[in-house]
Amino acid sequence: MKTRNFIGFFVFLLLTGMTISTFGQEVDKKEGSEEKFNASTFILEHIADSHEWHILTKKNGESVALYLPVILYSKEKGLDVFSSKKLAHGNEYKGYRLEEEGELKGKIVTVNEAGIVDEEKLPLDFSITKTVFGMMSAAIIGLLLFLSLARSYRKTGISYPQGIQSFLEPVILFIRDDIAIPNLGEKNYARFMPYLLTAFFFIIINNLMGLIPSPPPFGANVTGNIAVTLVLALCTFFITQFSGNKAYWRDIFAAPGVPVWLLPIMIPVEIIGMFSKPFALMIRLFANITAGHIIVLSLVCLIFIFDSLAIAPVSIFFVIFMDCLELLVAFLQAYIFTLLSALFISLAIPEEHHQ
Amino acid sequence: MEEQQIQKKKNLKKQGSKGLRDFGRYSNIAFQMVAIILITTWGGKELDKLAGFEHHVFLIILSLLGVFAAIYTAVRDFLK
């Protein structure tokens, strides 16, 4: 047991060290080109989505990156699929360019022959970006985990848990017994279990993958991307609205006990409440994960801001501490998202509601 | 004797998960208050822009409504 703990701790240290060495090489490049180190752009570049997956920069300034496919559609040119390497370093390809400055920074724009951006004819971008790639990898990892779980159940039947079963079974039972049944009731919970389990494992796999700094597919800031959390929150929103029963809609449009003259104020308030619940879900997950990443990156940046090796041990110590905290946050946020989804759904089926 | 211990353990587990559940519920109330005020204020600002008002009529009405709605939903969620 002690050996296992030790190996775990060693792997953890290794990963944290990797974060710092990866960042270090990138900063070297910046210093080499005599640019002043700018922590905020450095941090924002790391948490933002991008078309290429930067791994490290060699000492000679050459960067090692995973170039992801770009998929563009525009009315004039139709569908275009090519590697993002063609657009690297501000190059133009097939009349497209990846903007590096200004309002459209990070977006692919259409340029005319003179090299001027045509802002009215922006292509639709369906590219496999860093976030999308991270998400797909999480889905594959999830599938591998659960398909192997299903296979082992088929083989051994319901017996004492072995291998991966002993890790996943308690988590699934925890979601059923501590989230679904207390909120949704014995009668209804089974209907919503597939969604709750999917949301929980999708968030937790992405959170944990985001904590591992490198190499791809690890280290994408998936759950810290507001578009991803928006879609997750929309799923909860639609499930809540579509499973809402008569009593739920009556509470919104004609709440019992509310005088008629107050209804013009109460109806908008209730409608705002309808949207604010998933909105809060979206903001919470996004803010928690992004904040964690920003703190870890800022602590690493301290070394380069002070430009001194003496800061490094302090910085590493705090990064390790923050990583431990982030590990807790990764579980907690997945739990809270699932719990609140179950709670919101239970509020939409008030007659069957059990507390 | 053993049964009692098992029951005790179960109760402890229940208390723990209830604490976590309550944490989730109550922290959500605060987040929801912020969300409501944000949505209504932003909506008011956009409506003012759309209508071309100089005096921010929608902003004032909607942000006040937002504060009221936030307090109302918070109190209602507390009582549930």
Short mmCIF file of C-alpha atoms in Angstrom, two decimals:
data_model
loop_
_atom_site.label_atom_id
_atom_site.label_comp_id
_atom_site.label_asym_id
_atom_site.label_seq_id
_atom_site.Cartn_x
_atom_site.Cartn_y
_atom_site.Cartn_z
CA MET A 1 0.00 0.00 0.00
CA LYS A 2 2.82 2.34 0.92
CA THR A 3 4.62 1.60 -2.34
CA ARG A 4 1.48 2.37 -4.26
CA ASN A 5 1.06 5.69 -2.46
CA PHE A 6 4.65 6.51 -3.19
CA ILE A 7 4.28 5.70 -6.91
CA GLY A 8 1.12 7.83 -7.03
CA PHE A 9 2.92 10.74 -5.44
CA PHE A 10 5.87 10.32 -7.79
CA VAL A 11 3.64 10.36 -10.88
CA PHE A 12 1.93 13.44 -9.51
CA LEU A 13 5.24 15.23 -9.00
CA LEU A 14 6.35 14.21 -12.46
CA LEU A 15 3.22 15.65 -14.02
CA THR A 16 3.51 18.89 -12.09
CA GLY A 17 7.15 19.12 -13.11
CA MET A 18 6.15 18.56 -16.69
CA THR A 19 3.83 21.57 -16.54
CA ILE A 20 6.70 23.76 -15.50
CA SER A 21 9.20 22.43 -18.02
CA THR A 22 6.68 22.84 -20.84
CA PHE A 23 6.01 26.41 -19.87
CA GLY A 24 9.70 27.07 -19.35
CA GLN A 25 10.58 26.22 -22.89
CA GLU A 26 7.93 28.49 -24.22
CA VAL A 27 9.14 31.38 -22.15
CA ASP A 28 12.70 30.77 -23.35
CA LYS A 29 11.55 31.42 -26.86
CA LYS A 30 9.93 34.67 -25.83
CA GLU A 31 13.04 35.83 -24.03
CA GLY A 32 15.15 34.78 -27.01
CA SER A 33 13.21 37.06 -29.29
CA GLU A 34 13.72 39.82 -26.71
CA GLU A 35 10.04 40.23 -25.98
CA LYS A 36 9.07 41.19 -22.47
CA PHE A 37 7.30 38.37 -20.71
CA ASN A 38 3.60 39.14 -20.55
CA ALA A 39 1.86 36.91 -18.01
CA SER A 40 -1.73 37.75 -18.92
CA THR A 41 -1.41 36.95 -22.64
CA PHE A 42 0.55 33.83 -21.74
CA ILE A 43 -2.19 32.62 -19.39
CA LEU A 44 -5.07 33.53 -21.69
CA GLU A 45 -3.42 31.72 -24.60
CA HIS A 46 -3.20 28.59 -22.47
CA ILE A 47 -6.81 28.53 -21.40
CA ALA A 48 -8.25 29.59 -24.76
CA ASP A 49 -9.29 27.28 -27.57
CA SER A 50 -7.01 27.04 -30.61
CA HIS A 51 -6.57 25.33 -33.97
CA GLU A 52 -3.18 23.87 -33.12
CA TRP A 53 -2.09 22.05 -30.00
CA HIS A 54 1.20 23.54 -28.91
CA ILE A 55 3.38 21.04 -27.00
CA LEU A 56 6.77 22.70 -26.59
CA THR A 57 9.18 25.12 -28.19
CA LYS A 58 12.71 23.91 -28.89
CA LYS A 59 15.70 26.05 -27.98
CA ASN A 60 16.18 27.07 -31.61
CA GLY A 61 12.67 28.54 -31.61
CA GLU A 62 11.10 25.66 -33.53
CA SER A 63 7.77 24.68 -32.03
CA VAL A 64 6.48 21.16 -31.67
CA ALA A 65 2.72 21.14 -32.05
CA LEU A 66 -0.14 18.90 -33.03
CA TYR A 67 -1.82 20.51 -36.04
CA LEU A 68 -5.54 19.82 -35.96
CA PRO A 69 -7.79 19.69 -39.03
CA VAL A 70 -9.53 22.89 -40.14
CA ILE A 71 -13.02 22.43 -41.58
CA LEU A 72 -14.50 25.57 -43.12
CA TYR A 73 -17.69 26.27 -45.03
CA SER A 74 -18.53 29.43 -46.91
CA LYS A 75 -21.22 30.08 -49.49
CA GLU A 76 -18.76 31.16 -52.18
CA LYS A 77 -16.04 28.57 -51.70
CA GLY A 78 -18.02 25.62 -50.35
CA LEU A 79 -16.42 23.12 -47.99
CA ASP A 80 -12.68 23.23 -47.32
CA VAL A 81 -10.75 20.73 -45.21
CA PHE A 82 -7.03 21.12 -44.54
CA SER A 83 -4.43 20.96 -41.79
CA SER A 84 -4.00 23.99 -39.54
CA LYS A 85 -0.27 23.83 -40.31
CA LYS A 86 -1.06 25.62 -43.57
CA LEU A 87 -2.30 28.60 -41.54
CA ALA A 88 0.53 28.61 -39.01
CA HIS A 89 2.69 31.76 -38.55
CA GLY A 90 0.10 34.01 -40.21
CA ASN A 91 0.25 32.20 -43.58
CA GLU A 92 -2.61 32.47 -46.04
CA TYR A 93 -4.12 29.39 -47.61
CA LYS A 94 -6.97 29.19 -50.14
CA GLY A 95 -7.95 32.75 -49.28
CA TYR A 96 -8.13 32.07 -45.52
CA ARG A 97 -5.98 33.42 -42.71
CA LEU A 98 -5.82 32.84 -38.96
CA GLU A 99 -6.01 36.27 -37.35
CA GLU A 100 -3.37 36.89 -34.70
CA GLU A 101 -4.30 40.41 -33.68
CA GLY A 102 -7.33 42.60 -33.18
CA GLU A 103 -10.97 41.81 -32.55
CA LEU A 104 -11.04 38.62 -34.61
CA LYS A 105 -7.96 37.18 -32.88
CA GLY A 106 -7.88 33.38 -33.05
CA LYS A 107 -10.60 33.23 -35.73
CA ILE A 108 -10.18 32.14 -39.34
CA VAL A 109 -11.13 34.97 -41.73
CA THR A 110 -11.54 35.31 -45.48
CA VAL A 111 -8.97 37.56 -47.14
CA ASN A 112 -9.09 39.00 -50.66
CA GLU A 113 -6.21 39.09 -53.14
CA ALA A 114 -4.80 42.27 -51.61
CA GLY A 115 -4.64 40.51 -48.23
CA ILE A 116 -7.41 42.60 -46.65
CA VAL A 117 -9.86 40.89 -44.32
CA ASP A 118 -13.42 40.65 -45.63
CA GLU A 119 -15.37 40.96 -42.39
CA GLU A 120 -18.75 40.39 -44.04
CA LYS A 121 -17.81 37.02 -45.47
CA LEU A 122 -16.52 35.11 -42.45
CA PRO A 123 -16.53 31.34 -43.08
CA LEU A 124 -18.44 28.94 -40.83
CA ASP A 125 -15.81 27.19 -38.75
CA PHE A 126 -16.49 23.51 -37.94
CA SER A 127 -12.84 22.76 -37.19
CA ILE A 128 -11.66 20.08 -34.80
CA THR A 129 -10.11 22.52 -32.34
CA LYS A 130 -8.24 21.74 -29.13
CA THR A 131 -11.47 21.67 -27.13
CA VAL A 132 -13.27 19.45 -29.64
CA PHE A 133 -10.32 17.07 -29.78
CA GLY A 134 -10.14 16.98 -25.98
CA MET A 135 -13.86 16.30 -25.81
CA MET A 136 -13.67 13.47 -28.37
CA SER A 137 -10.79 11.89 -26.44
CA ALA A 138 -12.80 12.12 -23.23
CA ALA A 139 -15.70 10.40 -24.99
CA ILE A 140 -13.39 7.63 -26.20
CA ILE A 141 -11.90 7.18 -22.70
CA GLY A 142 -15.41 7.09 -21.24
CA LEU A 143 -16.53 4.53 -23.79
CA LEU A 144 -13.48 2.34 -23.18
CA LEU A 145 -14.05 2.46 -19.42
CA PHE A 146 -17.73 1.62 -19.56
CA LEU A 147 -17.57 -0.94 -22.35
CA SER A 148 -14.93 -2.84 -20.42
CA LEU A 149 -17.12 -2.53 -17.32
CA ALA A 150 -20.10 -3.93 -19.22
CA ARG A 151 -17.96 -6.76 -20.57
CA SER A 152 -16.72 -7.73 -17.13
CA TYR A 153 -20.32 -7.78 -15.82
CA ARG A 154 -21.35 -9.99 -18.71
CA LYS A 155 -18.49 -12.34 -17.95
CA THR A 156 -18.69 -12.60 -14.17
CA GLY A 157 -22.27 -11.55 -13.52
CA ILE A 158 -23.16 -9.60 -10.40
CA SER A 159 -20.49 -10.79 -8.03
CA TYR A 160 -17.98 -8.99 -5.88
CA PRO A 161 -16.44 -6.14 -7.87
CA GLN A 162 -13.05 -6.72 -9.49
CA GLY A 163 -10.62 -4.43 -11.29
CA ILE A 164 -12.26 -1.41 -12.86
CA GLN A 165 -15.62 -2.48 -11.41
CA SER A 166 -14.46 -1.78 -7.90
CA PHE A 167 -13.68 1.80 -8.90
CA LEU A 168 -16.69 2.65 -11.06
CA GLU A 169 -19.45 0.69 -9.33
CA PRO A 170 -19.39 2.74 -6.09
CA VAL A 171 -19.46 5.98 -8.10
CA ILE A 172 -22.48 4.85 -10.11
CA LEU A 173 -24.22 3.67 -6.93
CA PHE A 174 -23.37 6.98 -5.25
CA ILE A 175 -25.07 8.90 -8.06
CA ARG A 176 -28.10 6.64 -7.85
CA ASP A 177 -28.45 6.53 -4.06
CA ASP A 178 -27.26 9.98 -3.09
CA ILE A 179 -28.30 12.13 -6.03
CA ALA A 180 -31.04 10.53 -8.11
CA ILE A 181 -33.24 8.74 -5.56
CA PRO A 182 -33.32 11.46 -2.83
CA ASN A 183 -34.16 14.17 -5.38
CA LEU A 184 -36.29 12.43 -7.98
CA GLY A 185 -37.95 9.71 -5.89
CA GLU A 186 -38.02 5.92 -6.28
CA LYS A 187 -40.68 6.12 -9.00
CA ASN A 188 -39.00 8.55 -11.36
CA TYR A 189 -35.29 8.26 -10.88
CA ALA A 190 -34.63 5.50 -13.43
CA ARG A 191 -35.85 7.72 -16.29
CA PHE A 192 -33.16 10.33 -15.64
CA MET A 193 -30.26 8.10 -14.59
CA PRO A 194 -28.75 7.84 -18.11
CA TYR A 195 -28.51 11.62 -18.39
CA LEU A 196 -27.21 12.15 -14.86
CA LEU A 197 -24.53 9.48 -15.26
CA THR A 198 -23.49 10.79 -18.67
CA ALA A 199 -23.21 14.36 -17.42
CA PHE A 200 -21.28 13.31 -14.33
CA PHE A 201 -18.72 11.15 -16.10
CA PHE A 202 -18.34 13.53 -19.04
CA ILE A 203 -17.56 16.42 -16.69
CA ILE A 204 -15.29 14.47 -14.40
CA ILE A 205 -13.25 12.87 -17.21
CA ASN A 206 -12.80 16.27 -18.85
CA ASN A 207 -11.93 17.96 -15.54
CA LEU A 208 -9.29 15.36 -14.75
CA MET A 209 -7.89 15.40 -18.29
CA GLY A 210 -7.62 19.18 -18.03
CA LEU A 211 -5.49 18.82 -14.90
CA ILE A 212 -2.87 16.69 -16.67
CA PRO A 213 -0.76 19.30 -18.46
CA SER A 214 0.66 17.37 -21.40
CA PRO A 215 0.80 15.58 -23.91
CA PRO A 216 -2.32 15.74 -26.10
CA PRO A 217 -5.12 14.70 -25.63
CA PHE A 218 -4.51 15.80 -22.03
CA GLY A 219 -4.44 19.42 -20.99
CA ALA A 220 -7.26 20.91 -23.06
CA ASN A 221 -9.39 23.29 -21.04
CA VAL A 222 -12.69 21.64 -22.04
CA THR A 223 -14.94 22.24 -19.04
CA GLY A 224 -13.39 25.71 -18.71
CA ASN A 225 -14.80 26.60 -22.11
CA ILE A 226 -18.07 28.46 -21.78
CA ALA A 227 -19.48 27.00 -25.02
CA VAL A 228 -19.13 23.46 -23.62
CA THR A 229 -20.74 24.35 -20.28
CA LEU A 230 -23.49 26.21 -22.18
CA VAL A 231 -24.42 23.06 -24.11
CA LEU A 232 -24.33 20.97 -20.91
CA ALA A 233 -26.58 23.50 -19.17
CA LEU A 234 -28.91 23.58 -22.22
CA CYS A 235 -29.29 19.78 -21.97
CA THR A 236 -30.44 20.17 -18.35
CA PHE A 237 -32.71 23.07 -19.38
CA PHE A 238 -34.48 21.12 -22.12
CA ILE A 239 -34.84 17.97 -20.02
CA THR A 240 -36.33 20.09 -17.22
CA GLN A 241 -38.80 21.84 -19.53
CA PHE A 242 -39.88 18.73 -21.41
CA SER A 243 -40.42 16.67 -18.28
CA GLY A 244 -42.29 19.52 -16.56
CA ASN A 245 -45.83 18.53 -15.59
CA LYS A 246 -49.04 20.51 -15.17
CA ALA A 247 -48.23 21.68 -11.64
CA TYR A 248 -44.86 23.05 -12.78
CA TRP A 249 -46.36 25.20 -15.54
CA ARG A 250 -49.20 26.30 -13.22
CA ASP A 251 -46.63 27.51 -10.69
CA ILE A 252 -45.04 29.63 -13.40
CA PHE A 253 -48.09 31.17 -15.09
CA ALA A 254 -50.71 31.16 -12.34
CA ALA A 255 -49.06 30.45 -9.01
CA PRO A 256 -51.69 29.50 -6.44
CA GLY A 257 -52.18 32.12 -3.72
CA VAL A 258 -50.81 35.00 -5.80
CA PRO A 259 -53.35 37.83 -6.34
CA VAL A 260 -54.22 38.52 -9.99
CA TRP A 261 -52.84 42.08 -9.96
CA LEU A 262 -49.43 40.74 -8.97
CA LEU A 263 -49.29 38.26 -11.87
CA PRO A 264 -47.83 40.72 -14.45
CA ILE A 265 -44.78 41.00 -12.17
CA MET A 266 -44.67 37.39 -11.00
CA ILE A 267 -44.85 35.78 -14.45
CA PRO A 268 -41.69 37.56 -15.74
CA VAL A 269 -39.94 36.77 -12.44
CA GLU A 270 -40.81 33.07 -12.79
CA ILE A 271 -39.74 33.05 -16.44
CA ILE A 272 -36.42 34.66 -15.51
CA GLY A 273 -36.07 31.96 -12.82
CA MET A 274 -36.59 29.31 -15.51
CA PHE A 275 -33.54 30.54 -17.42
CA SER A 276 -31.40 31.61 -14.47
CA LYS A 277 -31.08 28.04 -13.15
CA PRO A 278 -29.22 26.59 -16.16
CA PHE A 279 -27.39 29.92 -16.53
CA ALA A 280 -26.01 29.53 -13.00
CA LEU A 281 -24.98 25.95 -13.86
CA MET A 282 -23.10 27.17 -16.92
CA ILE A 283 -21.28 29.97 -15.10
CA ARG A 284 -20.36 27.87 -12.08
CA LEU A 285 -18.62 25.06 -13.93
CA PHE A 286 -16.89 27.46 -16.34
CA ALA A 287 -15.74 29.84 -13.58
CA ASN A 288 -14.47 27.14 -11.22
CA ILE A 289 -12.39 25.30 -13.79
CA THR A 290 -11.07 28.44 -15.50
CA ALA A 291 -10.17 30.02 -12.16
CA GLY A 292 -8.22 26.91 -11.14
CA HIS A 293 -6.25 26.90 -14.39
CA ILE A 294 -5.52 30.63 -14.11
CA ILE A 295 -4.22 30.26 -10.55
CA VAL A 296 -1.90 27.36 -11.43
CA LEU A 297 -0.59 29.21 -14.50
CA SER A 298 -0.10 32.44 -12.54
CA LEU A 299 1.93 30.61 -9.91
CA VAL A 300 4.15 29.17 -12.63
CA CYS A 301 4.43 32.63 -14.22
CA LEU A 302 5.77 34.06 -10.94
CA ILE A 303 9.13 32.40 -11.68
CA PHE A 304 9.43 34.27 -14.97
CA ILE A 305 8.00 37.54 -13.67
CA PHE A 306 10.63 37.69 -10.90
CA ASP A 307 13.15 36.12 -13.27
CA SER A 308 14.75 34.27 -10.38
CA LEU A 309 15.35 30.63 -9.58
CA ALA A 310 14.78 31.32 -5.87
CA ILE A 311 11.07 31.74 -6.51
CA ALA A 312 10.81 28.29 -8.16
CA PRO A 313 10.55 26.12 -5.00
CA VAL A 314 7.86 28.38 -3.53
CA SER A 315 6.02 28.41 -6.82
CA ILE A 316 6.22 24.63 -7.23
CA PHE A 317 5.02 24.10 -3.68
CA PHE A 318 1.96 26.26 -4.28
CA VAL A 319 1.32 24.65 -7.67
CA ILE A 320 1.27 21.22 -6.01
CA PHE A 321 -1.07 22.53 -3.35
CA MET A 322 -3.36 24.05 -5.98
CA ASP A 323 -3.30 20.85 -8.04
CA CYS A 324 -4.52 18.93 -4.99
CA LEU A 325 -7.25 21.48 -4.50
CA GLU A 326 -8.14 21.29 -8.18
CA LEU A 327 -8.45 17.52 -7.88
CA LEU A 328 -11.09 18.09 -5.21
CA VAL A 329 -12.77 20.79 -7.30
CA ALA A 330 -12.86 18.46 -10.33
CA PHE A 331 -14.90 15.91 -8.35
CA LEU A 332 -16.96 18.51 -6.52
CA GLN A 333 -18.01 20.39 -9.65
CA ALA A 334 -19.03 17.21 -11.45
CA TYR A 335 -21.04 16.22 -8.36
CA ILE A 336 -22.68 19.62 -8.02
CA PHE A 337 -23.61 19.81 -11.70
CA THR A 338 -25.28 16.39 -11.47
CA LEU A 339 -26.92 17.16 -8.13
CA LEU A 340 -28.37 20.46 -9.34
CA SER A 341 -29.54 18.94 -12.63
CA ALA A 342 -31.41 16.32 -10.59
CA LEU A 343 -32.77 19.04 -8.29
CA PHE A 344 -34.01 21.18 -11.19
CA ILE A 345 -35.65 18.20 -12.85
CA SER A 346 -37.29 17.28 -9.55
CA LEU A 347 -38.69 20.83 -9.28
CA ALA A 348 -40.38 20.32 -12.65
CA ILE A 349 -42.19 17.18 -11.45
CA PRO A 350 -43.45 18.52 -8.11
CA GLU A 351 -46.25 15.99 -7.42
CA GLU A 352 -43.89 13.07 -7.39
CA HIS A 353 -41.29 15.06 -5.51
CA HIS A 354 -39.69 13.32 -2.52
CA GLN A 355 -37.13 14.95 -0.31
CA MET B 1 -23.99 -5.15 18.51
CA GLU B 2 -22.68 -5.46 14.98
CA GLU B 3 -25.99 -4.37 13.53
CA GLN B 4 -25.92 -1.27 15.67
CA GLN B 5 -22.49 -0.41 14.37
CA ILE B 6 -23.57 -0.89 10.78
CA GLN B 7 -26.59 1.33 11.42
CA LYS B 8 -24.34 3.94 13.01
CA LYS B 9 -22.02 3.87 10.00
CA LYS B 10 -24.99 4.21 7.66
CA ASN B 11 -26.29 7.20 9.60
CA LEU B 12 -22.89 8.85 9.52
CA LYS B 13 -22.69 8.30 5.76
CA LYS B 14 -26.16 9.76 5.34
CA GLN B 15 -25.24 12.84 7.36
CA GLY B 16 -22.11 13.35 5.26
CA SER B 17 -23.92 13.17 1.95
CA LYS B 18 -26.70 15.38 3.27
CA GLY B 19 -24.13 18.02 4.18
CA LEU B 20 -22.69 17.89 0.69
CA ARG B 21 -26.17 18.06 -0.82
CA ASP B 22 -27.04 21.09 1.30
CA PHE B 23 -23.81 22.75 0.29
CA GLY B 24 -24.76 22.24 -3.35
CA ARG B 25 -28.27 23.55 -2.83
CA TYR B 26 -27.39 26.67 -0.86
CA SER B 27 -24.38 27.64 -2.94
CA ASN B 28 -26.70 27.41 -5.91
CA ILE B 29 -29.00 30.03 -4.40
CA ALA B 30 -26.19 32.58 -4.37
CA PHE B 31 -25.12 31.72 -7.91
CA GLN B 32 -28.69 31.97 -9.08
CA MET B 33 -29.10 35.43 -7.54
CA VAL B 34 -26.03 36.63 -9.42
CA ALA B 35 -27.25 34.97 -12.62
CA ILE B 36 -30.69 36.62 -12.43
CA ILE B 37 -29.25 40.11 -11.86
CA LEU B 38 -26.72 39.61 -14.66
CA ILE B 39 -29.31 38.39 -17.17
CA THR B 40 -31.82 41.18 -16.46
CA THR B 41 -29.22 43.96 -16.43
CA TRP B 42 -27.69 42.75 -19.68
CA GLY B 43 -31.17 42.39 -21.20
CA GLY B 44 -32.06 45.94 -20.14
CA LYS B 45 -28.88 47.35 -21.65
CA GLU B 46 -29.46 45.55 -24.94
CA LEU B 47 -33.11 46.66 -25.09
CA ASP B 48 -32.03 50.27 -24.53
CA LYS B 49 -29.57 49.95 -27.38
CA LEU B 50 -32.26 48.41 -29.60
CA ALA B 51 -34.82 51.09 -28.77
CA GLY B 52 -32.26 53.89 -28.97
CA PHE B 53 -33.21 55.36 -25.57
CA GLU B 54 -30.79 57.82 -24.07
CA HIS B 55 -32.15 57.62 -20.54
CA HIS B 56 -31.66 53.87 -19.98
CA VAL B 57 -35.33 53.27 -19.18
CA PHE B 58 -35.17 49.50 -19.73
CA LEU B 59 -31.90 49.20 -17.85
CA ILE B 60 -33.40 50.81 -14.74
CA ILE B 61 -36.68 48.88 -14.86
CA LEU B 62 -35.14 45.49 -15.66
CA SER B 63 -32.23 45.70 -13.24
CA LEU B 64 -34.63 46.62 -10.40
CA LEU B 65 -36.90 43.76 -11.46
CA GLY B 66 -33.81 41.54 -11.48
CA VAL B 67 -32.91 42.43 -7.90
CA PHE B 68 -36.49 41.78 -6.83
CA ALA B 69 -36.58 38.48 -8.74
CA ALA B 70 -33.26 37.41 -7.21
CA ILE B 71 -34.48 38.06 -3.66
CA TYR B 72 -37.83 36.40 -4.36
CA THR B 73 -36.31 33.21 -5.80
CA ALA B 74 -33.70 33.07 -3.02
CA VAL B 75 -36.35 33.31 -0.29
CA ARG B 76 -38.56 30.77 -2.08
CA ASP B 77 -35.69 28.31 -2.50
CA PHE B 78 -34.72 28.72 1.15
CA LEU B 79 -38.22 27.84 2.28
CA LYS B 80 -38.43 24.71 0.10
#
